PDB file of N, CA and C in Angstrom:
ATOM      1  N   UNK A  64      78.930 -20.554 145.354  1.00 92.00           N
ATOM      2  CA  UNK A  64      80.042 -20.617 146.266  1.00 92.00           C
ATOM      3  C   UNK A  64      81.209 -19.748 145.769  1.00 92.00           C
ATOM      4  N   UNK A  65      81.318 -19.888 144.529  1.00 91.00           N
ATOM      5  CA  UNK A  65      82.413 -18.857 144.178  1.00 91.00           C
ATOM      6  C   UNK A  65      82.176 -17.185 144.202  1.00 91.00           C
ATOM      7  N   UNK A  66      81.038 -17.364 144.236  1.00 93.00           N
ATOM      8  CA  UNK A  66      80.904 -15.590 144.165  1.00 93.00           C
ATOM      9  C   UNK A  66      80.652 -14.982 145.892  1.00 93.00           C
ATOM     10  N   UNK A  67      80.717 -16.335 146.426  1.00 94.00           N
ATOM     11  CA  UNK A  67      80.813 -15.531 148.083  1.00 94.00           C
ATOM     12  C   UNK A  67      82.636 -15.608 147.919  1.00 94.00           C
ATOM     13  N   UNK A  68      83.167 -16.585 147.837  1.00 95.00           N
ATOM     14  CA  UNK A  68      84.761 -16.520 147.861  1.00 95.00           C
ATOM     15  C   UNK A  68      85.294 -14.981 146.778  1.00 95.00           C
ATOM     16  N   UNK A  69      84.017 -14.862 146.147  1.00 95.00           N
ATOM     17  CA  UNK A  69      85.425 -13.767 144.916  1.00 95.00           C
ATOM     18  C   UNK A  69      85.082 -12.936 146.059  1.00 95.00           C
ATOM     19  N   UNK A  70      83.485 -12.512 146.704  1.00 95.00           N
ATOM     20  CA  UNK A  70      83.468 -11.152 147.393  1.00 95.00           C
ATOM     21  C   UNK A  70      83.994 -10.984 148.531  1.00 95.00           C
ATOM     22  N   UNK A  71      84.336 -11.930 149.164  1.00 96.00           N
ATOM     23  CA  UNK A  71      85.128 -12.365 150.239  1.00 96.00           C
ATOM     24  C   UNK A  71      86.744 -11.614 149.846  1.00 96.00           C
ATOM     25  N   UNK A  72      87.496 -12.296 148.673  1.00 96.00           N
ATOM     26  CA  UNK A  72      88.480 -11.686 148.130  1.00 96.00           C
ATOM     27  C   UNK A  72      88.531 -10.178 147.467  1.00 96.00           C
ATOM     28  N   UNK A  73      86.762  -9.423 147.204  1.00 95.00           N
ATOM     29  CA  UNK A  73      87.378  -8.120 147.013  1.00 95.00           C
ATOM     30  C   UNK A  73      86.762  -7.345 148.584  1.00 95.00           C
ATOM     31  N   UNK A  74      86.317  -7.768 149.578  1.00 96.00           N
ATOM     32  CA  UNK A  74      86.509  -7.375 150.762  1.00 96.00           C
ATOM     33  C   UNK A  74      87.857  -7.203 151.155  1.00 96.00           C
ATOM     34  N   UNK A  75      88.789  -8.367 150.829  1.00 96.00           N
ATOM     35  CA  UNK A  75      90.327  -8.228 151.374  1.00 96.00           C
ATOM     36  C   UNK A  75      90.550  -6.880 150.880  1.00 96.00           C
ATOM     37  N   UNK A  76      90.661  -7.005 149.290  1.00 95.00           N
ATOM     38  CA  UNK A  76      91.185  -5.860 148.142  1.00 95.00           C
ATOM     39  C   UNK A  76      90.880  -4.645 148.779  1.00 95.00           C
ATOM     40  N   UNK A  77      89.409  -4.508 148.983  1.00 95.00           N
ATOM     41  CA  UNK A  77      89.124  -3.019 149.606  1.00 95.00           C
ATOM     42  C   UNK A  77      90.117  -2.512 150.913  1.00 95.00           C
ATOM     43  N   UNK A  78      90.008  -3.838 151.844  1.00 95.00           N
ATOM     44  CA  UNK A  78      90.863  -3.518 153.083  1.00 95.00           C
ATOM     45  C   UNK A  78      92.423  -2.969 153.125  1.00 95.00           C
ATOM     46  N   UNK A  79      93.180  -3.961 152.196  1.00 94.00           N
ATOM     47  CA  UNK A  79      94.294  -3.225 151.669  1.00 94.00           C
ATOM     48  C   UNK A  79      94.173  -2.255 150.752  1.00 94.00           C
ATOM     49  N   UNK A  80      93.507  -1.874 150.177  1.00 92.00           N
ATOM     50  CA  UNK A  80      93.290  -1.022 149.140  1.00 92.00           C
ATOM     51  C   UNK A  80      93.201   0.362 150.045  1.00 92.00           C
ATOM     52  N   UNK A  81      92.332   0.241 150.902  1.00 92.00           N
ATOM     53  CA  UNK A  81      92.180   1.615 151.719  1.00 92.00           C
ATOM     54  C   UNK A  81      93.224   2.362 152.165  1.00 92.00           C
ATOM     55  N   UNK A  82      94.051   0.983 152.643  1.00 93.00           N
ATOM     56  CA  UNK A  82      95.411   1.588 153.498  1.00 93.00           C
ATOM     57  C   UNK A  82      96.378   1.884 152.371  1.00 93.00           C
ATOM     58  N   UNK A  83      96.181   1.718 151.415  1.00 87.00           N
ATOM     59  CA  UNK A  83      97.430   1.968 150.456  1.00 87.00           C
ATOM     60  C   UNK A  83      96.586   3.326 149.803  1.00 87.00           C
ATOM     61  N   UNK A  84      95.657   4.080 150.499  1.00 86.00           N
ATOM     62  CA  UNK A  84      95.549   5.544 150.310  1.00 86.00           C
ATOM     63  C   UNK A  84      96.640   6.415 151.270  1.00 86.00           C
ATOM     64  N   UNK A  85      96.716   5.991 152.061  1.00 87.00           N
ATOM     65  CA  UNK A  85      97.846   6.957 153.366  1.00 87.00           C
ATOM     66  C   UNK A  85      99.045   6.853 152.338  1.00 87.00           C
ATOM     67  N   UNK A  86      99.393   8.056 152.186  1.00 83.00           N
ATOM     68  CA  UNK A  86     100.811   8.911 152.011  1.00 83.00           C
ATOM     69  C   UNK A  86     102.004   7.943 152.304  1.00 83.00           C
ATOM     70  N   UNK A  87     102.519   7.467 151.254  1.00 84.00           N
ATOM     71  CA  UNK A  87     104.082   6.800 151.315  1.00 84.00           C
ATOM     72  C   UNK A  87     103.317   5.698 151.201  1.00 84.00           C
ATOM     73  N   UNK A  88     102.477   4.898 151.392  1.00 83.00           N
ATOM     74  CA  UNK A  88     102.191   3.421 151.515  1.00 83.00           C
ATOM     75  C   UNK A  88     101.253   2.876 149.993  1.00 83.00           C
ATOM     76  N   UNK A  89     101.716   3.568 149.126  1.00 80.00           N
ATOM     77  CA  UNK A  89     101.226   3.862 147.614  1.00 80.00           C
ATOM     78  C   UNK A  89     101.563   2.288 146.786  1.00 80.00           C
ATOM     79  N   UNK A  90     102.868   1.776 147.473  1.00 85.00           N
ATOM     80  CA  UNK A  90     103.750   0.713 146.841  1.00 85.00           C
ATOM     81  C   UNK A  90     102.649  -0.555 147.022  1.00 85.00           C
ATOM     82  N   UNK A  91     101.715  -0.608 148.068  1.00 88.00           N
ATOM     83  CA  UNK A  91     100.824  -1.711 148.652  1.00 88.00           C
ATOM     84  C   UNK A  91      99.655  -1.895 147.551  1.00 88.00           C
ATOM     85  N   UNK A  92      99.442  -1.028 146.463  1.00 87.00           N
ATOM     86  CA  UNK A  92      98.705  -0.988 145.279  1.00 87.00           C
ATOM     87  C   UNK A  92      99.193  -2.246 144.349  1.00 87.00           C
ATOM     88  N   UNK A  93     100.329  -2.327 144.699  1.00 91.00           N
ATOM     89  CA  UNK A  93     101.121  -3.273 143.624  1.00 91.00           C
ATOM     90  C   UNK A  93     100.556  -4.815 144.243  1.00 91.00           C
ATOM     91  N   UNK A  94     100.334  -4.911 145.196  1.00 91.00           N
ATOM     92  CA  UNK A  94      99.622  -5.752 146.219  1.00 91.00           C
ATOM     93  C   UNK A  94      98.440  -6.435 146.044  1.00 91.00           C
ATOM     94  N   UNK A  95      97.777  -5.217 145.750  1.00 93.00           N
ATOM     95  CA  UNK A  95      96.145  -5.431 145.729  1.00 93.00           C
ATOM     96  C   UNK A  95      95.532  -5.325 144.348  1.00 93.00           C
ATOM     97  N   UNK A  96      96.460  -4.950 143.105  1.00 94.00           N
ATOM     98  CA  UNK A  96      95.785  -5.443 142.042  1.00 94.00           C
ATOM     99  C   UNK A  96      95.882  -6.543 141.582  1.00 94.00           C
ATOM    100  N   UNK A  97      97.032  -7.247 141.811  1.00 95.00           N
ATOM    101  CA  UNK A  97      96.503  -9.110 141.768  1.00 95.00           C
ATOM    102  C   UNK A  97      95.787 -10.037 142.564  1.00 95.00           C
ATOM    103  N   UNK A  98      95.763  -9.318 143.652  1.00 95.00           N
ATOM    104  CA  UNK A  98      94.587  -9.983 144.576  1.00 95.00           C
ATOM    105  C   UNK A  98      93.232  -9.817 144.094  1.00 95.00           C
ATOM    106  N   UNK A  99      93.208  -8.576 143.497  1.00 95.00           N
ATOM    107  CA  UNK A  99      91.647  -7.951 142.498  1.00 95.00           C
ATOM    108  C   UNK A  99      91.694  -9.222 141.621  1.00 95.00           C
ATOM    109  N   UNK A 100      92.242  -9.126 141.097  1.00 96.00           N
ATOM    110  CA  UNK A 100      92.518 -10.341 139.483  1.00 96.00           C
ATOM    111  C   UNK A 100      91.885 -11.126 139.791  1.00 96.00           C
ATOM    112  N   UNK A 101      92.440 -11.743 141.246  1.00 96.00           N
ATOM    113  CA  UNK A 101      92.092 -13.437 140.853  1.00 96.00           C
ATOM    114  C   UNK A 101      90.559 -13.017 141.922  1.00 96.00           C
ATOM    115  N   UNK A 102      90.062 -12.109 142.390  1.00 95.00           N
ATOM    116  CA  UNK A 102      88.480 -12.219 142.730  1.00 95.00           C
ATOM    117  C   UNK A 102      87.889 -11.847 141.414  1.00 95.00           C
ATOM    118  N   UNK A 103      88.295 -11.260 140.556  1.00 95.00           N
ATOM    119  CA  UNK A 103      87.462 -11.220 139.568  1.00 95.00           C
ATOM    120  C   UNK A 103      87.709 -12.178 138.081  1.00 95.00           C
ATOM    121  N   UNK A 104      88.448 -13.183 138.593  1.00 95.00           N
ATOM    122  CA  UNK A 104      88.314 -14.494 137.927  1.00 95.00           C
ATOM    123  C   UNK A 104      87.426 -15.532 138.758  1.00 95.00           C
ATOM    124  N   UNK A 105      87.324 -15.164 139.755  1.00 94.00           N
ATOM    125  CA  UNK A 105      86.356 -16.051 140.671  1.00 94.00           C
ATOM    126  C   UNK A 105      85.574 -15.719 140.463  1.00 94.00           C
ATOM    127  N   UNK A 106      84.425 -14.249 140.329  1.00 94.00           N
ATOM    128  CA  UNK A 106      83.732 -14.119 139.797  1.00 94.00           C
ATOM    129  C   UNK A 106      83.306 -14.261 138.852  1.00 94.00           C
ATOM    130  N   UNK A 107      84.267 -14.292 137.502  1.00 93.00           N
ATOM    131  CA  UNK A 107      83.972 -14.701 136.194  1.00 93.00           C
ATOM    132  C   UNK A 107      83.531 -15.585 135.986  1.00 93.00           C
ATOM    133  N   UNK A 108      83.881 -16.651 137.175  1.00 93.00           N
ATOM    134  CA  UNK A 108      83.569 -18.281 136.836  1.00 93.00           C
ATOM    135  C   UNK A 108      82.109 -18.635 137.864  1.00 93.00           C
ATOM    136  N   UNK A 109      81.808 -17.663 138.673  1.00 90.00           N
ATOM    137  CA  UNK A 109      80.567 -17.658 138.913  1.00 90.00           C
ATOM    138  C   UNK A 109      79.231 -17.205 138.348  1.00 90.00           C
ATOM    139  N   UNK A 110      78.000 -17.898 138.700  1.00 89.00           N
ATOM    140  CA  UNK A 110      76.623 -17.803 138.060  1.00 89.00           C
ATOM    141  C   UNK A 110      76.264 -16.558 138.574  1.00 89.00           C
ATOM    142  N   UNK A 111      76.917 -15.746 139.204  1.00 89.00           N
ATOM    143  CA  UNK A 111      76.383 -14.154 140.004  1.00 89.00           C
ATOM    144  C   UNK A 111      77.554 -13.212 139.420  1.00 89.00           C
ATOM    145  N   UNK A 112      76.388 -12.271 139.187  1.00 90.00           N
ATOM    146  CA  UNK A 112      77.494 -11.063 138.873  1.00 90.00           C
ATOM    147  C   UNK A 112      78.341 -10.212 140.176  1.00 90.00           C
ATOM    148  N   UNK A 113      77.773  -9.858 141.178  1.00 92.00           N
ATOM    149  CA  UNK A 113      78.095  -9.315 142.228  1.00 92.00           C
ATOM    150  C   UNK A 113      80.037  -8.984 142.574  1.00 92.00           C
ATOM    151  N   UNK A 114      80.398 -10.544 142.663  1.00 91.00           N
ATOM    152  CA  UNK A 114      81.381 -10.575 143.038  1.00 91.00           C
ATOM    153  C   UNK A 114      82.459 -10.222 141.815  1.00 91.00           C
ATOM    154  N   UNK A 115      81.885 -10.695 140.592  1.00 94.00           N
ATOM    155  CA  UNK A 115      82.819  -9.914 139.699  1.00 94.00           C
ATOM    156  C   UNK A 115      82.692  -8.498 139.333  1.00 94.00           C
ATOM    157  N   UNK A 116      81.449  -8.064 139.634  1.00 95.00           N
ATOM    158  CA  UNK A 116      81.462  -6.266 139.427  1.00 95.00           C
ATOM    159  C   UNK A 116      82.184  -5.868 140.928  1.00 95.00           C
ATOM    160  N   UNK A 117      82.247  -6.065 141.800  1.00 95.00           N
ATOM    161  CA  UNK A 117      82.508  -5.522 142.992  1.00 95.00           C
ATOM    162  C   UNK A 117      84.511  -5.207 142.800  1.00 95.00           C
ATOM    163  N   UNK A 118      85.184  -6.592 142.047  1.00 95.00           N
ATOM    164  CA  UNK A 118      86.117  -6.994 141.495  1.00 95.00           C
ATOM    165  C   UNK A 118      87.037  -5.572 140.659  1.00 95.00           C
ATOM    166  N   UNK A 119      85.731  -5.518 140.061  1.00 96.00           N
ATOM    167  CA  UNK A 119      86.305  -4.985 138.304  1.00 96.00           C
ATOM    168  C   UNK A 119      86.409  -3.254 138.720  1.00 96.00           C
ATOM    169  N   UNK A 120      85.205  -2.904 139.793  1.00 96.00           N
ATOM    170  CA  UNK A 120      85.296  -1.508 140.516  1.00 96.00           C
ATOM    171  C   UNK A 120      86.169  -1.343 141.507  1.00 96.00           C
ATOM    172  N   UNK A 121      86.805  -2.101 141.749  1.00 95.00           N
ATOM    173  CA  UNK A 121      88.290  -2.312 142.821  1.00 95.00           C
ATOM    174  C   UNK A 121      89.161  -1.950 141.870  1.00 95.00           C
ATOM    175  N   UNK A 122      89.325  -2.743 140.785  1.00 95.00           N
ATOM    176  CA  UNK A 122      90.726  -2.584 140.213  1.00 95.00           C
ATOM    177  C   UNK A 122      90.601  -1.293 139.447  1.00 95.00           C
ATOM    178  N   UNK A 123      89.402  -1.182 138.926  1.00 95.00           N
ATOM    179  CA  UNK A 123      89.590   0.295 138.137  1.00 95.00           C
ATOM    180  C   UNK A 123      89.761   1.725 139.308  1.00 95.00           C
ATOM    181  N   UNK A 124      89.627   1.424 140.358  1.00 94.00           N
ATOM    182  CA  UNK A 124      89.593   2.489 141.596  1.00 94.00           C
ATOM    183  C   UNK A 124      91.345   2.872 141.568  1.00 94.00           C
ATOM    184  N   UNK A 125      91.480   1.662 142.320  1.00 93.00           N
ATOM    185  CA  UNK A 125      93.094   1.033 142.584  1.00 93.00           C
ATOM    186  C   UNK A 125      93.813   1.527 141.465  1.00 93.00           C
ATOM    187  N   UNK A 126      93.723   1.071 140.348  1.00 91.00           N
ATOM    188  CA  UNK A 126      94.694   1.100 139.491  1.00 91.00           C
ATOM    189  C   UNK A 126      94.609   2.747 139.048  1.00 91.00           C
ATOM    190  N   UNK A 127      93.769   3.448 139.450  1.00 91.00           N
ATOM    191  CA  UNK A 127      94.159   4.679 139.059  1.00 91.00           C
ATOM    192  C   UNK A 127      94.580   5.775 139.745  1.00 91.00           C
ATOM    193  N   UNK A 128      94.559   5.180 140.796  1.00 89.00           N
ATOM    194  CA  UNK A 128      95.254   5.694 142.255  1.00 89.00           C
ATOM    195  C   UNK A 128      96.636   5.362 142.073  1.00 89.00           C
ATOM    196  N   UNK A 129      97.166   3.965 141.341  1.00 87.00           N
ATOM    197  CA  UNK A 129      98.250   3.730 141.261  1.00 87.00           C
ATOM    198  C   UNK A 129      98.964   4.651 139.733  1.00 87.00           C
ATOM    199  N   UNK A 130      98.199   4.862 138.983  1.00 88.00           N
ATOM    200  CA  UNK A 130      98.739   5.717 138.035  1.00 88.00           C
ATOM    201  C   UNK A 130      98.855   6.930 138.306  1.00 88.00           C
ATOM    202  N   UNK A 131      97.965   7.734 139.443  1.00 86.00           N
ATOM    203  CA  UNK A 131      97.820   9.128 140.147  1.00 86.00           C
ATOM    204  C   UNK A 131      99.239   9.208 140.465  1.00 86.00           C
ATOM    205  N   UNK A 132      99.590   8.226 141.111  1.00 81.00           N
ATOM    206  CA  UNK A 132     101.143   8.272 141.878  1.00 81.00           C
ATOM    207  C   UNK A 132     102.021   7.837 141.446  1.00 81.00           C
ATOM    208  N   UNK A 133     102.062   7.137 139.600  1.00 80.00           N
ATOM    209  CA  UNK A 133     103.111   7.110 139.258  1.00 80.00           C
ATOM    210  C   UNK A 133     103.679   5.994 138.887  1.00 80.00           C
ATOM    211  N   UNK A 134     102.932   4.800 139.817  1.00 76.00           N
ATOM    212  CA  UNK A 134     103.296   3.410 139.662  1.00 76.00           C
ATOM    213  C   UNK A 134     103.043   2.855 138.104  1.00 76.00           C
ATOM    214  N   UNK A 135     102.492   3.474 137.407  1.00 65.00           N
ATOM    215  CA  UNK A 135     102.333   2.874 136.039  1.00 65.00           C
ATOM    216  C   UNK A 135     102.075   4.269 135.070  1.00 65.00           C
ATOM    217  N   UNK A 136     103.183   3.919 134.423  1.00 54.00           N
ATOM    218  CA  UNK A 136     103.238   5.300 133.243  1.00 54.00           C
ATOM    219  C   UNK A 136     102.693   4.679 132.181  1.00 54.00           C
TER     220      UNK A 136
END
């Protein structure tokens, strides 16, 4: 059950994640890497890997999109 809820939660991540590729809307990163977090603590605490790799390739995507642009020096 938890690893449908984490993938459920990095479905959200991806959804905002996408839109915080469009130009100026960069700040929405700040958004979606704690939403990553806690699916890939849901995953952690699940018997399936799925939802925590799906998790861990969100935030490493994200977060370097957010360093591309600056949000984290």
């Amino acid at each position: 059950m938890l690893n449908i809820i984490s993938i459920l939660v990095g479905l959200v991540t991806l959804a905002l994640g996408l839109v915080a590729f469009i130009p100026l809307l960069g700040w929405l990163n700040w958004l979606v890497l704690p939403i990553g977090v806690v699916g890939l603590a849901l995953g952690a605490l699940s018997s399936s890997n799925a939802g925590r790799n799906l998790n861990a390739a969100l935030l490493v995507v994200f977060g370097l999109r957010l360093m591309i642009g600056g949000g984290i020096v």
